[in-house]
mmCIF file of C-alpha atoms and ligand atoms in Angstrom:
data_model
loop_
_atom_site.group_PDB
_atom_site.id
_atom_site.type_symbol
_atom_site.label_atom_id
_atom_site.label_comp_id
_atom_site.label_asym_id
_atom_site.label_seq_id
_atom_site.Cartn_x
_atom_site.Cartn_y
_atom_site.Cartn_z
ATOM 1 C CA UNK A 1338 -26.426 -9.421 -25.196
ATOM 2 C CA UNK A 1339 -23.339 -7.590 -26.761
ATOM 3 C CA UNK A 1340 -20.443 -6.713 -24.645
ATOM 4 C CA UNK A 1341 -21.374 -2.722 -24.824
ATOM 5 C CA UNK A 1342 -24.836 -3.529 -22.826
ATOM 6 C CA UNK A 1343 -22.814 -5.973 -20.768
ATOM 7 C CA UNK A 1344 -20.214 -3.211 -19.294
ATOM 8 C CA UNK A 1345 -23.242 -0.531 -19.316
ATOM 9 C CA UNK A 1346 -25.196 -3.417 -16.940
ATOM 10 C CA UNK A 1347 -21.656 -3.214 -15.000
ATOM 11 C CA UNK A 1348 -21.375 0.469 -14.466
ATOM 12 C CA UNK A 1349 -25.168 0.873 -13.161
ATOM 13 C CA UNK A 1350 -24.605 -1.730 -10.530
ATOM 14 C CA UNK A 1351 -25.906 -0.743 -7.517
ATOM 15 C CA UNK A 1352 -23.771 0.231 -4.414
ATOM 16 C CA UNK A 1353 -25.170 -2.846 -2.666
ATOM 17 C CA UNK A 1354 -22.751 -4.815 -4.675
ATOM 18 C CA UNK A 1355 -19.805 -3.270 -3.433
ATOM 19 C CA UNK A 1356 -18.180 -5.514 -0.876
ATOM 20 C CA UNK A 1357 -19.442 -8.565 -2.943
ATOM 21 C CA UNK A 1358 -17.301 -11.364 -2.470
ATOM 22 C CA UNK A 1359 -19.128 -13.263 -5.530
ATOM 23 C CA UNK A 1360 -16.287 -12.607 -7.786
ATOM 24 C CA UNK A 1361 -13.789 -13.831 -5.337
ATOM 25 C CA UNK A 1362 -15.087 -17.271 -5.197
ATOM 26 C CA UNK A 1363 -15.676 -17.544 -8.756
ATOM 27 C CA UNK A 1364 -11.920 -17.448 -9.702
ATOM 28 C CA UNK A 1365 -11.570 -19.563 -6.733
ATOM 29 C CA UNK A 1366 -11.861 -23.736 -5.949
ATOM 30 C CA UNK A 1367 -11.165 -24.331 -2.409
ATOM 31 C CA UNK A 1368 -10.701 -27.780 -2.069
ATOM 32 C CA UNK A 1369 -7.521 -27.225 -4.644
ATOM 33 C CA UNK A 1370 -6.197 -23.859 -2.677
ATOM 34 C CA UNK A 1371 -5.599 -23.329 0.856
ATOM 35 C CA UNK A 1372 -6.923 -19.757 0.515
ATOM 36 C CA UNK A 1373 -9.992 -19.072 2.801
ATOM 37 C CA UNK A 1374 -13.264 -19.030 1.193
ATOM 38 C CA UNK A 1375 -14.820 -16.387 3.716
ATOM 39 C CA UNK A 1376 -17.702 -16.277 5.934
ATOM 40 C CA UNK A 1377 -20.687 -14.685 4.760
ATOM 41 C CA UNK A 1378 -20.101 -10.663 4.890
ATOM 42 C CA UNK A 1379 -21.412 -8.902 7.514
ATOM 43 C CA UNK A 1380 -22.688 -5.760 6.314
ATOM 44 C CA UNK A 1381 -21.917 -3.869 9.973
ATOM 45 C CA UNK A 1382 -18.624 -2.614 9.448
ATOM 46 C CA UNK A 1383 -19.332 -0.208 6.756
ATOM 47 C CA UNK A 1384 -19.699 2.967 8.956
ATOM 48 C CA UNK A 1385 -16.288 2.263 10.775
ATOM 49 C CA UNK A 1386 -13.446 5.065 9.826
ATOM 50 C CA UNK A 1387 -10.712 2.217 10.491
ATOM 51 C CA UNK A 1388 -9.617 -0.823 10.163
ATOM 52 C CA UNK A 1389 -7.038 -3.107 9.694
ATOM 53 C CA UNK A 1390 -4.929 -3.321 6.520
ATOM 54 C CA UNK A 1391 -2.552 -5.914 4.741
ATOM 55 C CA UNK A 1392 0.068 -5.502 2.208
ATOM 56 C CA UNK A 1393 0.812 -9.290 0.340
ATOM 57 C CA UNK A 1394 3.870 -9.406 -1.710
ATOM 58 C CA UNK A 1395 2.183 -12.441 -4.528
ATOM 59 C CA UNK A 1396 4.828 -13.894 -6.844
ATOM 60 C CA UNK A 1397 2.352 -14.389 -9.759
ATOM 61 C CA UNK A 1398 2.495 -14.361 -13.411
ATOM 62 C CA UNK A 1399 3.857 -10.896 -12.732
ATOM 63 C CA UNK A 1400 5.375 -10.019 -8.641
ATOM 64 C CA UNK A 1401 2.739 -7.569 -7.105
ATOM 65 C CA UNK A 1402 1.778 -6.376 -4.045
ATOM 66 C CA UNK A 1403 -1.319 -6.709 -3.063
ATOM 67 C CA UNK A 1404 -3.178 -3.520 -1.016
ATOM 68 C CA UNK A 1405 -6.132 -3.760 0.788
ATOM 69 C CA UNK A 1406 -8.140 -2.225 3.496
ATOM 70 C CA UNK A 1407 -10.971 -3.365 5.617
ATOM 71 C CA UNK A 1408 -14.202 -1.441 4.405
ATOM 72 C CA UNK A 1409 -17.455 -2.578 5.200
ATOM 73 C CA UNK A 1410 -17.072 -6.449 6.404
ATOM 74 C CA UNK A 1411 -14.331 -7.361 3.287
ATOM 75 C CA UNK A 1412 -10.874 -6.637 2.135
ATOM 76 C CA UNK A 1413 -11.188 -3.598 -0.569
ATOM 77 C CA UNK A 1414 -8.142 -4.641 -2.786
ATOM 78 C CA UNK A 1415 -5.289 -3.024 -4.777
ATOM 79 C CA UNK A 1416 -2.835 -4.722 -6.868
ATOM 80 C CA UNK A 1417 0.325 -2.298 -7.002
ATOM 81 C CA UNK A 1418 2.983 -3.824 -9.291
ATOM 82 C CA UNK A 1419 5.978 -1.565 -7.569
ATOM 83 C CA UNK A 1420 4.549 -1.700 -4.312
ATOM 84 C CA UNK A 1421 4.418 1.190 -2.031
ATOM 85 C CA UNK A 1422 6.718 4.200 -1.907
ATOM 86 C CA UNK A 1423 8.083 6.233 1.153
ATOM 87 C CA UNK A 1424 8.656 8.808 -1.808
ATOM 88 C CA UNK A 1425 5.490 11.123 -2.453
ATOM 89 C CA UNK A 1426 7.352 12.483 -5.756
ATOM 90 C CA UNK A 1427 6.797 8.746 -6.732
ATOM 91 C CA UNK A 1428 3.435 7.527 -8.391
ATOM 92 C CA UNK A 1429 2.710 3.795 -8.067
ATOM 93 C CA UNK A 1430 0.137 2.150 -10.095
ATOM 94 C CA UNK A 1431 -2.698 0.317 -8.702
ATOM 95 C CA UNK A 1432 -5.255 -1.579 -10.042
ATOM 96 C CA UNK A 1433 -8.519 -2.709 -7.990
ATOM 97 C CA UNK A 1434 -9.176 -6.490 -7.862
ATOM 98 C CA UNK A 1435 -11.879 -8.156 -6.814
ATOM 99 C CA UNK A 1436 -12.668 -7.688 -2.832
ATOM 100 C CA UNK A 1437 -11.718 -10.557 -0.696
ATOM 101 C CA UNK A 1438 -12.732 -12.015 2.626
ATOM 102 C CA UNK A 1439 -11.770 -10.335 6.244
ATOM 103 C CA UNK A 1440 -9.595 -13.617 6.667
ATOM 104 C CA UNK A 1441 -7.537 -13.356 3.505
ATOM 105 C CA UNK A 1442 -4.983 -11.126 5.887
ATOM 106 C CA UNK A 1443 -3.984 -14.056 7.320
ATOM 107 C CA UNK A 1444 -2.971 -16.026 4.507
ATOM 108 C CA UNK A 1445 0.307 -16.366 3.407
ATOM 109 C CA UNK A 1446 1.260 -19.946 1.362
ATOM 110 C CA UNK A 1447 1.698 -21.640 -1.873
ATOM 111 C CA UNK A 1448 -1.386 -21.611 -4.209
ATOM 112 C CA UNK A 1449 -1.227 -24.287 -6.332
ATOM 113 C CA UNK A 1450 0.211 -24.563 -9.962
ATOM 114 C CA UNK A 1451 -3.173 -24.261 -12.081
ATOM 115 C CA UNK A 1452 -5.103 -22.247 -10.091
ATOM 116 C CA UNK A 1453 -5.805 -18.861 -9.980
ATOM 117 C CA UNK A 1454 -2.686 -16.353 -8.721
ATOM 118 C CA UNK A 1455 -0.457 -19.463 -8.350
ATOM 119 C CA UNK A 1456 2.566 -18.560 -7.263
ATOM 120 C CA UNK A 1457 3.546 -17.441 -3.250
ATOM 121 C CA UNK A 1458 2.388 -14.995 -1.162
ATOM 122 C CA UNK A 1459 3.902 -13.318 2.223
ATOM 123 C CA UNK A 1460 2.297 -10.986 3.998
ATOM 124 C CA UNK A 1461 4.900 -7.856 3.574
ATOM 125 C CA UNK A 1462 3.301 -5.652 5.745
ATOM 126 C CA UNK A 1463 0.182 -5.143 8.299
ATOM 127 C CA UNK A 1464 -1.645 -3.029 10.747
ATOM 128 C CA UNK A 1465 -4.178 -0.774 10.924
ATOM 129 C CA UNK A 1466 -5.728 2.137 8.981
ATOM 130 C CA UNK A 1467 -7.540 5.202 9.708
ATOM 131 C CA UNK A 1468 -9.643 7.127 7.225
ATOM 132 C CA UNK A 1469 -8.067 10.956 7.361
ATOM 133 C CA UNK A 1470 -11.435 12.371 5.261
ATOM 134 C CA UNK A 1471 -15.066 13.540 6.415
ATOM 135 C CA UNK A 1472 -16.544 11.070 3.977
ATOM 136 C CA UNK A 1473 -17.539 7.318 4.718
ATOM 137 C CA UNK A 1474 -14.789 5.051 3.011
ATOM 138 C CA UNK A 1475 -17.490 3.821 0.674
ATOM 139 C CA UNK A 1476 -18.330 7.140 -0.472
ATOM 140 C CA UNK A 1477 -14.132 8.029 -0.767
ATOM 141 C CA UNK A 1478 -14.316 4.612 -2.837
ATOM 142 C CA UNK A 1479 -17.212 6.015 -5.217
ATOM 143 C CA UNK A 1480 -15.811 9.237 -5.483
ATOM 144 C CA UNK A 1481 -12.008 7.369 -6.318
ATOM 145 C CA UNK A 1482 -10.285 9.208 -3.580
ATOM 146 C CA UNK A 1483 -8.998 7.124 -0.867
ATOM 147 C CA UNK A 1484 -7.147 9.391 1.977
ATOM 148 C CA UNK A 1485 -5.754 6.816 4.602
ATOM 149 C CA UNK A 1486 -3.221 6.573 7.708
ATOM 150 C CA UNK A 1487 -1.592 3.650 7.828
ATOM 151 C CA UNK A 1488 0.060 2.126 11.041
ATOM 152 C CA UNK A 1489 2.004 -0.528 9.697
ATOM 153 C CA UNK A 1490 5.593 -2.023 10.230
ATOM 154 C CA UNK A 1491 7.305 -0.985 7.468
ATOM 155 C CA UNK A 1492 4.762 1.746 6.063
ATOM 156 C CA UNK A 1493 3.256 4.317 8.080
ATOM 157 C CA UNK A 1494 1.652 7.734 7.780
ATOM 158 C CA UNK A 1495 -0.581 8.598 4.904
ATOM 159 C CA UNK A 1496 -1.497 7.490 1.819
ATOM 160 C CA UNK A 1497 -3.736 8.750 -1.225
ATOM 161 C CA UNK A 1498 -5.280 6.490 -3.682
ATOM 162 C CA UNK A 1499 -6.627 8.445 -6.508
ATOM 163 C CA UNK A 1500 -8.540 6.806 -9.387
ATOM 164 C CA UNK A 1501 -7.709 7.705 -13.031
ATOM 165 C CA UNK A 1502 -9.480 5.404 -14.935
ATOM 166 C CA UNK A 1503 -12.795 3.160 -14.150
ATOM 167 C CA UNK A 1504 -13.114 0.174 -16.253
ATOM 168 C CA UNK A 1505 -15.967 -1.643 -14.675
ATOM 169 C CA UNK A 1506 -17.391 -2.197 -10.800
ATOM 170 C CA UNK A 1507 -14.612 -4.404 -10.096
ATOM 171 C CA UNK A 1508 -11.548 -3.043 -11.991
ATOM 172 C CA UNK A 1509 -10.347 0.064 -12.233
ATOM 173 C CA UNK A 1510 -6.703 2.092 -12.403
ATOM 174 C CA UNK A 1511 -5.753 4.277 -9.535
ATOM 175 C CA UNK A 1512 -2.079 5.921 -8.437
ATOM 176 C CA UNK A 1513 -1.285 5.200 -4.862
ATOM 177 C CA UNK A 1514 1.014 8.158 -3.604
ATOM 178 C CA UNK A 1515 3.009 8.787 -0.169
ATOM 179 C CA UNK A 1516 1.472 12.115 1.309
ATOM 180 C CA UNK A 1517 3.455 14.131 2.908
ATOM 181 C CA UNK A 1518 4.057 13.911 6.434
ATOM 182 C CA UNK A 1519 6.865 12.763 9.172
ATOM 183 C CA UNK A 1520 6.770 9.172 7.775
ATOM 184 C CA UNK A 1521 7.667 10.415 3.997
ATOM 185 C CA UNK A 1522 11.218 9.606 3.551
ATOM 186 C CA UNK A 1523 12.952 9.426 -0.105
ATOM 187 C CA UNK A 1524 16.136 7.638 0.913
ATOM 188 C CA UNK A 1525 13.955 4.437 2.446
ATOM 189 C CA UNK A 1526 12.595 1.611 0.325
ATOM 190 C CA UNK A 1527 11.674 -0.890 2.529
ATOM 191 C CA UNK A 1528 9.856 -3.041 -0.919
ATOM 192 C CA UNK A 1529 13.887 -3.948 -1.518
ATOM 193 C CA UNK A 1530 15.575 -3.141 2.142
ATOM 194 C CA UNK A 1531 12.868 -5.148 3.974
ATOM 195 C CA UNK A 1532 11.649 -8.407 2.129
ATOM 196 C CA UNK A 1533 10.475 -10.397 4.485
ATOM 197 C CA UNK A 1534 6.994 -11.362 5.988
ATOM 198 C CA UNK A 1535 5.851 -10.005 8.830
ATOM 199 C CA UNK A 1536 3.933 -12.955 10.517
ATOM 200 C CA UNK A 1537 6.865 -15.542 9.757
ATOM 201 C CA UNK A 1538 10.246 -13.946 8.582
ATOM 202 C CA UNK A 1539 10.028 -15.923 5.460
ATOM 203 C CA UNK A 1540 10.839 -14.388 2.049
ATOM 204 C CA UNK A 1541 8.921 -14.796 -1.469
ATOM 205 C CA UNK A 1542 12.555 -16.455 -2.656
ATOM 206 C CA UNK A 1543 12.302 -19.018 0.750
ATOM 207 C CA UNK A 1544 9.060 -20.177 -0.699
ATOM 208 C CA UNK A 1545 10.289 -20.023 -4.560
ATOM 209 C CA UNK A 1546 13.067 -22.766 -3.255
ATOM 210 C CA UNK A 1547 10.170 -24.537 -1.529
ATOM 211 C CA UNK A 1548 8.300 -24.785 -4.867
ATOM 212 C CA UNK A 1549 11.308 -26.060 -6.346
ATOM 213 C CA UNK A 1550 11.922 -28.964 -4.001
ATOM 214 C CA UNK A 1551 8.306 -30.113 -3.815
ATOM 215 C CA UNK A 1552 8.432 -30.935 -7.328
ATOM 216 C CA UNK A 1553 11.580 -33.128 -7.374
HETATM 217 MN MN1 MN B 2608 -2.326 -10.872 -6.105
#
């Protein structure tokens, strides 16, 4: 099969494999990395408006923060290089990753040199989200305009995720932007005023030094 068939096969996926967690646990071996593995989806949760959301600051090849929002029984993921912006003059890239399971919110930890992300991860932010349009989330997914309050610590009020460029089911560019609101403030930038996690008050660099004295 040549690779234009291949990405063709990709785009004519059907919905049903949205919230997949397949991909997930391919890039994944679990008894290496203390990253959950997930329960099996349940499929319930797609009509729900809200949910909760987590914001993961990963020290990877490249730092990121990872964005992602509870639609339909998994973790609908964003990884935004910058990391949010109070600022709605700013435009932060995003690219969708591969969905990951409900539980992931909960993990923050080393994964291990050689495996996939390896690096730390915190979890920078957390709450819960509400959807501010008419449509189902799925169908703001499909349509590549996300409209969503967040109730966070250090991020709240709304935020737009608009896609600009699909690449395939799984990957695709969008710009996550600050709308306009009470919470939109220009002088705040809690991604360098406010680095550490919100579950344990530990920083990317506290785990970076951990790393370091593990090896020795
Ligand atoms: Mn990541």
């Amino acid at each position: 099969m040549n690779i234009k068939v291949l990405l063709l096969l990709f785009v004519l996926m059907p919905e049903d494999s949205m919230g997949s967690l397949k991909t997930y646990r391919k890039k994944r071996r679990f008894d290496k990395t203390t990253e959950p593995a997930g329960r099996k989806e349940k499929k319930t949760a797609a009509k729900k408006n809200e949910g909760t959301f987590v914001i993961q600051q990963h020290a990877a090849r490249a730092m990121h923060y990872d964005v992602r929002l509870e639609i339909g029984g998994v973790l609908v993921s964003w990884a935004v290089p910058k990391g949010p912006s109070l600022n709605p003059a700013i435009k932060r890239l995003a690219v969708m990753t591969e969905d990951h399971p409900k539980e992931y919110a909960n993990f923050e930890g080393i994964i291990p040199e050689g495996q996939y992300g390896a690096g730390p991860v915190i979890i920078w932010d957390r709450g819960t989200y509400k959807n501010i349009r008419d449509e189902p989330m799925k169908t703001c997914l499909k349509e590549g305009r996300v409209e969503v309050l967040l109730k966070g610590k250090k991020v709240q009020g709304g935020y737009a995720f608009i896609r600009t460029a699909p690449v395939t089911e799984e990957k695709s560019r969008w710009l996550l932007i600050k709308m306009r609101d009470d919470y939109a403030d220009a002088r705040r930038n809690p991604v360098a005023s406010a680095p550490e996690s919100v579950k344990t008050g530990t920083t990317i660099q506290d785990l970076k030094k951990k790393m370091k004295k593990n090896e020795k």
